[in-house]
Structures are given as structure tokens and as C-alpha cells.
Short mmCIF file of C-alpha atoms and ligand atoms in Angstrom, two decimals:
data_model
loop_
_atom_site.label_atom_id
_atom_site.label_comp_id
_atom_site.label_asym_id
_atom_site.label_seq_id
_atom_site.Cartn_x
_atom_site.Cartn_y
_atom_site.Cartn_z
CA MET M 12 65.46 123.12 104.15
CA VAL M 13 68.56 121.01 104.47
CA GLU M 14 67.99 117.29 104.61
CA MET M 15 68.81 115.72 108.00
CA ARG M 16 70.65 112.45 107.58
CA LYS M 17 70.86 109.69 110.14
CA PRO M 18 74.39 108.30 110.51
CA ILE M 19 74.72 104.53 110.77
CA PRO M 20 77.67 102.73 112.41
CA VAL M 21 80.56 101.76 110.13
CA ASP M 22 80.08 98.01 110.68
CA GLU M 23 76.43 98.27 109.73
CA ALA M 24 77.31 100.22 106.58
CA VAL M 25 79.95 97.67 105.57
CA ARG M 26 77.44 94.86 106.15
CA ALA M 27 74.85 96.58 103.98
CA VAL M 28 77.35 96.93 101.13
CA MET M 29 78.53 93.35 101.46
CA GLU M 30 74.97 92.03 101.30
CA HIS M 31 74.67 93.59 97.86
CA ALA M 32 78.09 92.59 96.54
CA SER M 33 77.38 89.48 94.52
CA SER M 34 79.68 87.17 92.59
CA THR M 35 80.74 88.28 89.13
CA GLY M 36 80.96 84.61 88.12
CA ILE M 37 83.93 82.41 87.40
CA GLU M 38 86.28 81.87 84.47
CA THR M 39 89.23 79.74 83.49
CA VAL M 40 92.63 81.41 83.31
CA LYS M 41 96.15 80.27 82.57
CA LEU M 42 98.49 79.92 85.50
CA ASP M 43 100.50 82.99 84.49
CA GLU M 44 97.32 85.07 84.82
CA ALA M 45 96.38 83.63 88.20
CA TYR M 46 98.29 85.96 90.52
CA GLY M 47 95.93 88.28 92.41
CA ARG M 48 92.84 86.29 91.45
CA VAL M 49 90.63 84.26 93.81
CA LEU M 50 90.51 80.46 93.64
CA ALA M 51 87.11 79.23 92.51
CA GLU M 52 88.15 75.64 93.26
CA PRO M 53 90.09 74.24 96.20
CA ILE M 54 93.65 73.06 95.69
CA ILE M 55 93.62 69.37 96.51
CA ALA M 56 96.94 67.54 96.25
CA LYS M 57 96.80 65.63 92.97
CA HIS M 58 99.76 63.52 94.04
CA ASP M 59 102.19 63.21 96.92
CA VAL M 60 104.76 65.99 97.35
CA PRO M 61 107.52 65.14 96.98
CA PRO M 62 106.37 62.47 94.53
CA PHE M 63 109.31 60.17 95.46
CA ASP M 64 111.80 59.75 98.31
CA ARG M 65 114.66 62.10 97.53
CA SER M 66 117.93 63.37 98.82
CA PRO M 67 117.90 66.67 100.72
CA TYR M 68 121.70 66.95 100.41
CA ASP M 69 124.60 66.50 98.04
CA GLY M 70 126.29 63.32 99.26
CA PHE M 71 126.13 59.55 99.02
CA ALA M 72 123.06 57.32 99.13
CA ILE M 73 123.73 54.16 101.16
CA ARG M 74 121.92 51.35 102.98
CA SER M 75 121.93 52.28 106.68
CA VAL M 76 122.63 48.64 107.71
CA ASP M 77 126.04 48.95 106.08
CA SER M 78 126.96 51.86 108.37
CA ALA M 79 126.46 49.86 111.60
CA GLY M 80 129.46 50.02 113.91
CA ALA M 81 131.21 52.87 112.10
CA SER M 82 133.32 55.09 114.36
CA GLY M 83 136.46 57.19 114.32
CA ASN M 84 138.53 54.09 115.01
CA ASN M 85 136.50 51.90 112.74
CA ARG M 86 135.87 53.79 109.56
CA VAL M 87 133.55 51.92 107.23
CA PRO M 88 134.44 52.02 103.52
CA PHE M 89 131.96 52.22 100.65
CA SER M 90 132.51 51.92 96.94
CA VAL M 91 130.70 54.28 94.58
CA ILE M 92 128.81 52.54 91.77
CA GLY M 93 127.33 55.55 89.99
CA GLU M 94 126.04 59.09 90.19
CA ILE M 95 122.48 60.46 90.33
CA GLY M 96 121.90 64.10 89.60
CA ALA M 97 118.48 65.70 90.21
CA GLY M 98 116.18 64.48 87.46
CA GLN M 99 118.09 61.23 86.95
CA VAL M 100 117.28 57.79 88.37
CA ALA M 101 119.62 54.97 89.46
CA GLN M 102 120.04 52.25 86.90
CA LYS M 103 120.83 49.36 89.27
CA PRO M 104 120.14 48.49 92.89
CA ILE M 105 122.89 49.02 95.44
CA GLY M 106 124.51 46.08 97.18
CA GLU M 107 126.44 45.70 100.40
CA LYS M 108 128.80 48.61 101.17
CA GLU M 109 127.90 50.21 97.88
CA ALA M 110 126.82 53.81 97.37
CA TYR M 111 125.66 56.26 94.74
CA ARG M 112 126.89 59.81 94.57
CA ILE M 113 123.58 61.64 94.83
CA MET M 114 122.66 65.29 94.47
CA THR M 115 120.05 67.35 96.29
CA GLY M 116 116.60 66.64 94.85
CA ALA M 117 117.55 63.35 93.17
CA GLN M 118 115.36 60.28 93.68
CA LEU M 119 116.86 57.79 96.13
CA PRO M 120 117.91 54.51 94.51
CA GLU M 121 115.99 51.40 95.47
CA ASP M 122 117.27 49.91 98.77
CA ALA M 123 119.10 53.08 99.79
CA ASP M 124 117.49 54.48 102.96
CA THR M 125 119.86 57.22 104.05
CA VAL M 126 122.12 59.91 102.66
CA VAL M 127 125.56 60.83 103.97
CA MET M 128 126.53 64.43 103.25
CA PHE M 129 129.85 64.91 101.44
CA GLU M 130 131.12 66.77 104.52
CA GLN M 131 130.60 63.63 106.64
CA THR M 132 132.85 61.45 104.50
CA THR M 133 136.52 61.05 103.67
CA GLU M 134 136.76 60.46 99.94
CA LEU M 135 139.06 57.76 98.60
CA ASP M 136 139.79 56.55 95.12
CA GLY M 137 136.51 55.03 93.90
CA GLY M 138 134.82 55.43 97.27
CA PHE M 139 134.78 56.99 100.74
CA THR M 140 134.70 56.11 104.41
CA ILE M 141 132.35 57.19 107.17
CA ARG M 142 132.95 57.50 110.92
CA LYS M 143 129.46 57.16 112.34
CA PRO M 144 126.45 54.93 111.83
CA PHE M 145 123.30 56.26 110.12
CA GLU M 146 119.72 55.33 110.84
CA ALA M 147 117.21 54.30 108.23
CA GLY M 148 115.46 57.44 107.00
CA GLU M 149 118.19 59.82 108.19
CA ASN M 150 118.69 62.64 105.67
CA VAL M 151 115.80 61.56 103.48
CA SER M 152 113.10 63.83 102.14
CA PHE M 153 110.17 61.40 102.13
CA LYS M 154 107.51 60.94 99.48
CA GLY M 155 104.40 62.78 100.67
CA GLU M 156 106.05 64.53 103.63
CA ASP M 157 105.00 67.94 102.32
CA ALA M 158 101.54 67.01 101.03
CA LYS M 159 99.62 63.76 100.70
CA GLU M 160 97.61 62.91 97.62
CA GLY M 161 93.98 63.94 98.17
CA GLU M 162 94.79 66.41 100.98
CA LEU M 163 92.89 69.73 100.90
CA LEU M 164 95.67 72.31 100.83
CA ILE M 165 94.03 75.65 100.00
CA GLU M 166 90.34 76.40 100.14
CA ALA M 167 88.31 77.89 97.33
CA GLY M 168 87.88 81.60 97.98
CA SER M 169 91.55 82.17 98.81
CA LEU M 170 93.46 84.95 97.14
CA ILE M 171 96.20 83.63 94.87
CA HIS M 172 99.59 84.97 95.92
CA PRO M 173 103.01 83.92 94.62
CA GLY M 174 103.18 80.96 97.03
CA THR M 175 99.78 79.76 95.82
CA VAL M 176 101.09 79.98 92.25
CA ALA M 177 104.00 77.73 93.24
CA LEU M 178 101.58 75.16 94.62
CA LEU M 179 99.36 75.31 91.54
CA ALA M 180 102.41 74.78 89.34
CA THR M 181 103.51 71.84 91.50
CA PHE M 182 100.26 70.05 90.70
CA GLY M 183 100.28 70.90 87.02
CA TYR M 184 97.49 73.47 86.97
CA ALA M 185 98.32 74.93 83.55
CA GLN M 186 94.88 76.52 83.90
CA LEU M 187 92.42 76.89 86.72
CA THR M 188 89.07 78.43 87.58
CA VAL M 189 89.01 81.75 89.40
CA GLY M 190 86.45 84.38 90.29
CA LYS M 191 85.86 86.89 87.50
CA ARG M 192 87.06 90.37 88.25
CA PRO M 193 84.37 92.99 88.19
CA VAL M 194 84.91 95.97 85.91
CA ALA M 195 84.74 99.31 87.69
CA GLY M 196 83.56 102.62 86.31
CA ILE M 197 84.95 105.85 87.78
CA LEU M 198 83.57 109.34 87.48
CA SER M 199 85.04 112.35 89.26
CA THR M 200 82.42 115.04 89.69
CA GLY M 201 83.14 118.70 90.35
CA THR M 202 83.03 121.93 88.34
CA GLU M 203 86.25 122.91 90.10
CA LEU M 204 88.22 120.01 88.69
CA LEU M 205 91.16 120.38 86.32
CA ASP M 206 93.00 117.63 84.57
CA VAL M 207 96.39 116.61 85.87
CA ALA M 208 98.13 118.37 82.97
CA ASP M 209 96.25 121.65 83.40
CA GLU M 210 97.70 124.83 84.90
CA LEU M 211 95.99 126.06 88.06
CA VAL M 212 93.45 128.85 87.55
CA PRO M 213 91.53 130.73 90.26
CA GLY M 214 88.99 128.60 92.12
CA LYS M 215 90.02 125.34 90.52
CA ILE M 216 92.04 122.34 91.70
CA ARG M 217 93.42 119.29 89.92
CA ASN M 218 91.46 116.06 90.08
CA SER M 219 93.40 113.85 92.50
CA ASN M 220 90.60 111.45 93.46
CA GLY M 221 90.18 109.96 90.00
CA PRO M 222 93.84 108.94 89.58
CA MET M 223 93.97 107.82 93.23
CA ILE M 224 90.96 105.52 92.86
CA GLU M 225 92.37 104.13 89.63
CA ALA M 226 95.55 103.29 91.53
CA GLN M 227 93.60 101.75 94.42
CA LEU M 228 91.83 99.55 91.87
CA LYS M 229 95.08 98.74 90.12
CA ARG M 230 96.59 97.63 93.43
CA MET M 231 93.80 95.03 93.44
CA GLY M 232 94.32 94.16 89.78
CA ILE M 233 90.90 95.56 88.88
CA GLU M 234 90.27 96.91 85.44
CA CYS M 235 88.47 100.21 85.30
CA ARG M 236 86.73 102.30 82.75
CA SER M 237 87.29 105.96 83.43
CA TYR M 238 84.44 108.31 82.68
CA GLY M 239 86.77 111.20 83.38
CA MET M 240 85.56 114.33 85.10
CA ALA M 241 82.17 115.96 84.91
CA ALA M 242 81.07 119.42 86.01
CA ASP M 243 78.35 119.54 88.65
CA GLU M 244 75.39 119.41 86.27
CA LEU M 245 72.53 117.12 87.04
CA ASP M 246 71.60 116.12 83.49
CA THR M 247 75.16 115.51 82.33
CA CYS M 248 76.14 113.53 85.41
CA THR M 249 72.95 111.46 85.33
CA ALA M 250 73.56 110.59 81.70
CA ILE M 251 77.14 109.51 82.38
CA VAL M 252 76.17 107.38 85.37
CA GLU M 253 73.35 105.79 83.36
CA GLN M 254 75.72 105.05 80.49
CA ALA M 255 78.30 103.63 82.89
CA LEU M 256 75.70 101.37 84.48
CA SER M 257 75.20 99.64 81.14
CA GLU M 258 78.95 99.10 80.67
CA VAL M 259 80.47 98.16 84.03
CA ASP M 260 79.79 96.00 87.08
CA PHE M 261 79.85 98.81 89.62
CA ILE M 262 80.43 102.55 89.69
CA ILE M 263 82.53 104.78 91.87
CA THR M 264 81.78 108.48 91.80
CA THR M 265 83.70 111.03 93.81
CA GLY M 266 82.23 114.24 95.14
CA GLY M 267 78.73 115.62 95.15
CA VAL M 268 77.27 113.46 97.91
CA SER M 269 76.81 116.02 100.65
CA VAL M 270 74.03 118.57 101.05
CA GLY M 271 75.45 121.40 98.93
CA ASP M 272 73.57 123.13 96.13
CA TYR M 273 75.70 121.34 93.53
CA ASP M 274 75.87 117.95 95.24
CA TYR M 275 73.86 116.03 92.70
CA LEU M 276 74.50 112.40 93.51
CA PRO M 277 71.41 112.08 95.75
CA ALA M 278 69.27 113.47 92.92
CA ILE M 279 70.96 111.19 90.40
CA TYR M 280 70.16 108.10 92.48
CA GLU M 281 66.60 109.26 92.75
CA ARG M 282 66.23 109.91 89.02
CA LEU M 283 67.67 106.52 88.17
CA GLY M 284 65.49 104.80 90.76
CA ALA M 285 68.47 103.43 92.70
CA THR M 286 67.95 102.30 96.30
CA VAL M 287 70.17 104.24 98.68
CA LEU M 288 71.59 101.87 101.30
CA PHE M 289 72.91 104.72 103.43
CA ASN M 290 73.96 108.32 102.98
CA LYS M 291 75.61 109.03 106.31
CA VAL M 292 78.09 106.89 108.21
CA ALA M 293 79.25 107.56 111.76
CA MET M 294 82.85 107.90 110.67
CA ARG M 295 85.35 110.61 109.98
CA PRO M 296 86.59 111.16 107.37
CA GLY M 297 83.89 110.02 104.99
CA SER M 298 80.70 110.63 106.95
CA VAL M 299 78.88 111.54 103.75
CA THR M 300 79.85 108.29 101.99
CA THR M 301 76.76 107.10 100.18
CA VAL M 302 76.11 103.72 98.62
CA ALA M 303 73.19 102.90 96.38
CA VAL M 304 72.20 99.86 94.39
CA LEU M 305 70.40 99.57 91.07
CA ASN M 306 69.63 96.32 89.25
CA GLY M 307 72.13 94.50 91.45
CA LYS M 308 74.93 96.96 90.69
CA LEU M 309 76.55 98.97 93.43
CA LEU M 310 77.01 102.70 93.08
CA PHE M 311 79.63 103.97 95.49
CA GLY M 312 79.26 107.68 96.11
CA LEU M 313 82.56 108.52 97.72
CA SER M 314 83.17 111.90 99.24
CA GLY M 315 85.02 114.52 97.21
CA ASN M 316 87.37 115.21 100.08
CA PRO M 317 90.54 113.24 99.29
CA SER M 318 91.12 111.62 102.72
CA ALA M 319 87.46 110.67 102.92
CA CYS M 320 87.54 109.32 99.37
CA PHE M 321 90.62 107.20 100.07
CA THR M 322 89.18 105.82 103.30
CA GLY M 323 85.77 105.19 101.75
CA PHE M 324 87.40 103.08 99.06
CA GLU M 325 89.41 100.96 101.50
CA LEU M 326 86.50 100.43 103.91
CA PHE M 327 83.62 99.83 101.49
CA VAL M 328 84.73 99.37 97.90
CA ARG M 329 87.66 97.06 98.49
CA PRO M 330 85.86 94.32 100.46
CA ALA M 331 82.92 94.50 98.06
CA ILE M 332 85.22 93.91 95.07
CA LEU M 333 86.90 91.01 96.83
CA LYS M 334 83.52 89.48 97.59
CA MET M 335 82.47 89.88 93.95
CA MET M 336 85.61 87.93 93.06
CA GLY M 337 84.60 85.18 95.49
CA CYS M 338 87.18 85.99 98.17
CA ASN M 339 86.45 84.48 101.59
CA ALA M 340 88.64 86.93 103.56
CA PRO M 341 87.83 90.34 102.12
CA TYR M 342 88.53 92.63 105.07
CA MET M 343 91.70 94.49 105.97
CA PRO M 344 93.62 92.73 108.74
CA LYS M 345 93.62 94.38 112.17
CA MET M 346 96.52 94.85 114.53
CA SER M 347 97.17 96.65 117.82
CA ALA M 348 99.85 99.26 118.25
CA VAL M 349 101.04 101.87 120.69
CA LEU M 350 100.03 105.37 119.66
CA TRP M 351 103.25 107.37 119.31
CA GLU M 352 101.89 110.87 119.75
CA ASP M 353 98.94 112.53 121.46
CA PHE M 354 95.73 112.75 119.51
CA THR M 355 93.70 115.27 121.42
CA LYS M 356 90.52 115.62 119.34
CA PRO M 357 87.42 113.88 120.70
CA ASN M 358 85.80 111.30 118.45
CA PRO M 359 82.03 111.66 118.21
CA PHE M 360 82.26 109.40 115.12
CA THR M 361 84.67 106.50 114.58
CA ARG M 362 87.84 108.12 113.38
CA PHE M 363 90.26 106.69 110.84
CA ILE M 364 93.68 108.29 110.89
CA ARG M 365 96.19 107.71 108.13
CA ALA M 366 99.34 106.46 109.90
CA THR M 367 102.51 104.45 109.63
CA TRP M 368 103.09 101.39 111.74
CA GLU M 369 106.61 100.26 112.47
CA PHE M 370 108.59 98.33 115.05
CA ARG M 371 110.30 100.63 117.53
CA ASP M 372 111.71 100.09 121.03
CA GLY M 373 110.49 96.49 121.06
CA LYS M 374 106.90 97.22 120.14
CA VAL M 375 104.66 97.99 117.23
CA ILE M 376 103.95 101.70 117.20
CA ALA M 377 101.62 103.85 115.12
CA LEU M 378 102.61 107.33 113.97
CA PRO M 379 99.84 109.54 112.57
CA ALA M 380 100.75 110.71 109.07
CA GLY M 381 100.26 114.44 109.64
CA PHE M 382 97.61 117.01 108.70
CA ASN M 383 94.51 115.11 109.62
CA LYS M 384 91.40 116.48 108.03
CA SER M 385 88.90 115.07 105.62
CA ASN M 386 90.19 117.41 102.91
CA ALA M 387 93.86 116.46 103.46
CA VAL M 388 95.77 115.10 100.53
CA SER M 389 99.35 115.25 101.91
CA SER M 390 98.80 112.67 104.65
CA ILE M 391 97.20 110.09 102.37
CA ALA M 392 100.50 109.94 100.54
CA ARG M 393 102.14 108.73 103.75
CA GLY M 394 101.54 105.69 105.88
CA ASN M 395 100.67 102.03 105.63
CA CYS M 396 97.61 101.76 107.88
CA LEU M 397 94.62 103.49 109.41
CA ILE M 398 94.41 104.01 113.15
CA VAL M 399 90.84 103.37 114.34
CA LEU M 400 89.55 105.44 117.24
CA PRO M 401 86.05 104.23 118.17
CA SER M 402 83.15 106.63 118.28
CA GLY M 403 82.25 108.04 121.67
CA THR M 404 85.86 108.27 122.82
CA ARG M 405 87.77 111.33 123.95
CA GLY M 406 91.31 112.26 122.99
CA TYR M 407 94.06 109.65 123.12
CA GLU M 408 97.45 110.14 124.72
CA LYS M 409 100.78 108.89 123.49
CA GLY M 410 101.23 105.35 124.84
CA ALA M 411 97.58 104.32 124.44
CA VAL M 412 97.00 101.02 122.68
CA VAL M 413 94.98 101.52 119.50
CA ASP M 414 93.64 99.32 116.70
CA LEU M 415 95.07 99.53 113.20
CA LEU M 416 93.71 98.44 109.86
CA LEU M 417 96.51 97.37 107.54
CA ILE M 418 96.41 98.85 104.07
CA GLY M 419 97.75 97.09 101.00
CA SER M 420 97.94 93.74 102.74
CA GLU M 421 97.94 90.67 100.51
CA THR M 422 95.88 88.56 102.86
CA GLY M 423 92.69 89.60 104.57
CA VAL M 424 90.37 88.41 107.32
CA GLN M 425 86.98 86.74 107.11
CA GLU M 426 85.17 88.72 109.77
CA TRP M 427 85.51 92.23 110.85
CA THR M 428 84.21 94.95 113.12
CA VAL M 429 85.77 98.29 113.93
N1 LIG I 8 76.31 121.65 105.47
C1 LIG I 8 77.12 120.61 105.39
N2 LIG I 8 78.22 120.67 104.62
C2 LIG I 8 79.05 119.64 104.51
C3 LIG I 8 78.78 118.45 105.23
C4 LIG I 8 77.62 118.39 105.99
O1 LIG I 8 77.32 117.36 106.64
N3 LIG I 8 76.82 119.47 106.04
N4 LIG I 8 79.66 117.43 105.13
C5 LIG I 8 81.03 117.80 104.92
C6 LIG I 8 81.81 116.64 104.75
S1 LIG I 8 82.02 115.72 106.14
C7 LIG I 8 82.40 116.32 103.57
S2 LIG I 8 83.46 114.99 103.50
C8 LIG I 8 82.17 117.06 102.35
C9 LIG I 8 81.77 116.12 101.23
O2 LIG I 8 81.54 116.78 100.08
P1 LIG I 8 81.07 116.06 98.76
O3 LIG I 8 81.27 114.62 98.83
O4 LIG I 8 79.74 116.56 98.43
O5 LIG I 8 82.15 116.54 97.72
P2 LIG I 8 82.26 117.92 96.98
O6 LIG I 8 81.38 118.90 97.60
O7 LIG I 8 82.10 117.67 95.55
O8 LIG I 8 83.76 118.25 97.28
C10 LIG I 8 84.26 118.35 98.58
C11 LIG I 8 85.70 118.80 98.55
O9 LIG I 8 86.49 117.86 97.84
C12 LIG I 8 87.15 118.46 96.74
N5 LIG I 8 87.17 117.51 95.62
C13 LIG I 8 86.07 117.05 95.01
N6 LIG I 8 86.43 116.20 94.02
C14 LIG I 8 87.77 116.14 94.04
C15 LIG I 8 88.71 115.43 93.26
N7 LIG I 8 88.33 114.62 92.27
N8 LIG I 8 90.01 115.59 93.51
C16 LIG I 8 90.41 116.41 94.54
N9 LIG I 8 89.55 117.09 95.33
C17 LIG I 8 88.24 116.98 95.06
C18 LIG I 8 86.29 119.65 96.42
O10 LIG I 8 86.97 120.63 95.69
C19 LIG I 8 85.89 120.10 97.80
O11 LIG I 8 86.90 120.86 98.39
O12 LIG I 8 81.12 117.99 102.50
C20 LIG I 8 81.20 118.74 103.72
N10 LIG I 8 80.17 119.72 103.73
O1 MOO I 9 82.39 113.06 105.23
MO1 MOO I 9 83.61 114.14 105.86
O2 MOO I 9 83.57 113.21 107.39
O3 MOO I 9 84.77 115.34 106.51
O4 MOO I 9 84.91 113.29 105.20
MG1 MG I 10 79.70 118.86 98.35
#
């Protein structure tokens, strides 16, 4: 008799996975390897930024007192006593009505407290005149205005993006500690599977899930070990999964998790003694998504159906990986949008629809990506988000406001429910 499975809500399933996603540890990397990693230490300003008062313009550094009373009718002359390019420092202090030519980014000479842009002067031989007074501090980029020594700038647990790299470089982090990346193992199960280079033969299809998952991992910078494809044979698949468990931090299998005669993942978990966290989720696609855990390692049993497989990765595998790396905001960001076409099917389970969000007619709209079934492959190639239609809702009409989950976003959120 077929096994009856009890679906659990998506949020509950995500929580169960996250409870078992534990840190892979930390390691030290060079700055040029830091992009895409997670900070294992906070970035605290090691010194003021900028580290000295500097000129934000190309112009002349003067003492503001000397500009008092300047006007169109009373142009005040200055004599230029030297030039300071960025990286150079003034050799002597400036005296009354004296100025340095100074370039953007150069340290202000002692006593100078303002900068006059070239455009605000009339140049003369050996000097220039100005036609307005300047206040102390006008046109100065102050020491510490960007960051103060000791200030907490970025918390540990943040994903390192190019801007973070700039900040790390500013403070001289030639190396830093980051969360270790877990190593993933992937196995595509299915007797019907052909390799990408194979010609189609009756009854068979090419393996698209394996390459897709590898790309989803690559997008996160995660290294994977591919265990290729395996026919639906219990002994063979069990042996591969067992082998993989000894070599990687977590395993993703695709296919074989439903109740069919050749769906062997449930039996494999049982043989290996893995604890199944859930084997039915109140979602579509991906209701058969199964996650098990053995010796602290997660085994993600994603559905064989391509749309379900894709969605299962983004909803369950991705946040778990980020948590293993120590990330404090592992969930896809959410946004609201106006649904741009009718979606008439009722939603007994929470539905995730591959879609594109864009800005149109003054609002953010969401356009479903086409053929919307769990076994669809064409629509997963389109779109930049998932529309979320909560369980227990009926059809939606064009114009309804719906939630979106953003796919491929660099930054995430700390808490999340769908
Ligand atoms: N009696 C029931 N049948 C099914 C149920 C159910 O509840 N009761 N659930 C359906 C749902 S929902 C889904 S989703 C699928 C899940 O199937 P499996 O995860 O067991 O996957 P397979 O049976 O191995 O394959 C399903 C489908 O996907 C194709 N596939 C598999 N691997 C790949 C791959 N690597 N690349 C591309 N396509 C792949 C496979 O050929 C099948 O067409 O079960 C329903 N059935
Ligand atoms: O498990 Mo499914 O809901 O058709 O993808
Ligand atoms: Mg099946």
C-alpha cells in the first residue's frame, strides 16, 4: 500500500533544515579570495578614514582668515608657494595670503583650513585672486568623516561583496578570517537519464538537474563533487550516497523521492540510518522534497522534476549553505509586486511561480515565466524571482499584489516566512 505522507508548512520545513545546518568552521584567506565569503570577524575601523584632512577638489589650499572681505570689487590676491599632488605632503607651513596648489585627495598643509576650486579663482602670474570669502572647513574632506577609529562598520556574519572588499583593503586586511565553504556532493538519480552529450533515445531524457544544481552552487561560489548519474538501483545508489557522505559536507540528490516503484531515496535513508526531517512539504512545485540528516550531515533529496528541483534548492539548500558558512542573513529577500496576468489555479499548497519582476507603469510588476508545472524546464530558464501564492488561496487576478522572493540576490535577510 502506498505510504501516506503528511505535508508540513514551508516555513516549518525551512526551520527544520536550518536547525541542522551547522558551521563548517572558519579559515584565513587572502583578500583576493574574500569575495563571496562570509566574514568570521567584524570589520572595526583600524584607523580614521580618511586618515588625514584632505582636499576634495583640485584647487588651492588657503587659510580662510585670509579670504575675509573678498568680493567682486575687492578681489583678494594669493601667492602660490608650492604644489601638493595626491600622495605628497607640504614641505613648509603657509603664511598670510599664501596658498598651495593642491589636488584632489592630497593632504591639507598645516594651517590651511579651506580649499578654493580652480574654477573659483582668476589665475595670475605666480598666484590667483578670489572674489568671495571662505569659511574654515569649507571644501575639506575631514579626517575620520567616513569612519572613526574603533567604529564597528560591518558585523561578522556578513557576506563579502565588492564594497566589503574595498573596506577590507582600506584597513589593510591582506588576509582575514571567513567561514569555510562546505563541499557539496551531487548525484542525479534516474534510469531515464542521458548525459548532456548523448543523443536522445526512446524513453530517455538528458540530465538537466545535475548541471543546473552545479550552476546554482557555483552562483554561491560553492565547490561540488559530482557523483554523476545513477540508474534507479537501490544497492548502487546506496553505495554512492554512502561513499559521498565520507567525502563531502552535504549531499544533494535529485529524483527518486516520491512513492514510485523506483523511488529509492526513502529506502536509502532507511538503510543508512539517516533521520528524515520531512518527506512532504505543503508547496508546489517540490511537495516531495525530502531532507534527512546523518551524523550531522544534511542529505537533500530534491525532486526529479526540474522546476521542483530548482525551487527546492533555492528554498532549502541555499539558506542552509549560507548558514554553514556563518552568514547571518541567509534567506532570499522578499518584495511586493503587482501580478501582471491572471493566475487562475487554486493553491491548496503554497505555490512558487517562476517569474520576472520589472518596473513598469510606475510600479514593480511580476510576470509569470510561462508553462508552470513541476516538470517544466523552459520556465526555469526565464525570470529573476519566485512569486509566492500562500496555501489556501484561490486564483489571483491581474492587479493583485503578491509577494516575491528575489533569486540571485547578493544580500539576504535574517528572518523569513512565506
Ligand atoms: N502517486 C504519486 N505520484 C507522484 C507524487 C505523489 O505524491 N504521488 N508526487 C509527484 C510529484 S509532486 C513529483 S514532484 C514527482 C517527484 O518525483 P521524484 O522526485 O520521485 O523524481 P523521479 O520520479 O525520479 O522523476 C520525476 C520526473 O523528473 C524527471 N527527472 C528526474 N531526474 C531528472 C534530471 N536529472 N534531469 C531532468 N529531469 C529529471 C523524471 O524523468 C520524471 O519525469 O513525483 C510525482 N509523482
Ligand atoms: O513535488 Mo511536485 O509538487 O509536482 O514538484
Ligand atoms: Mg519518482
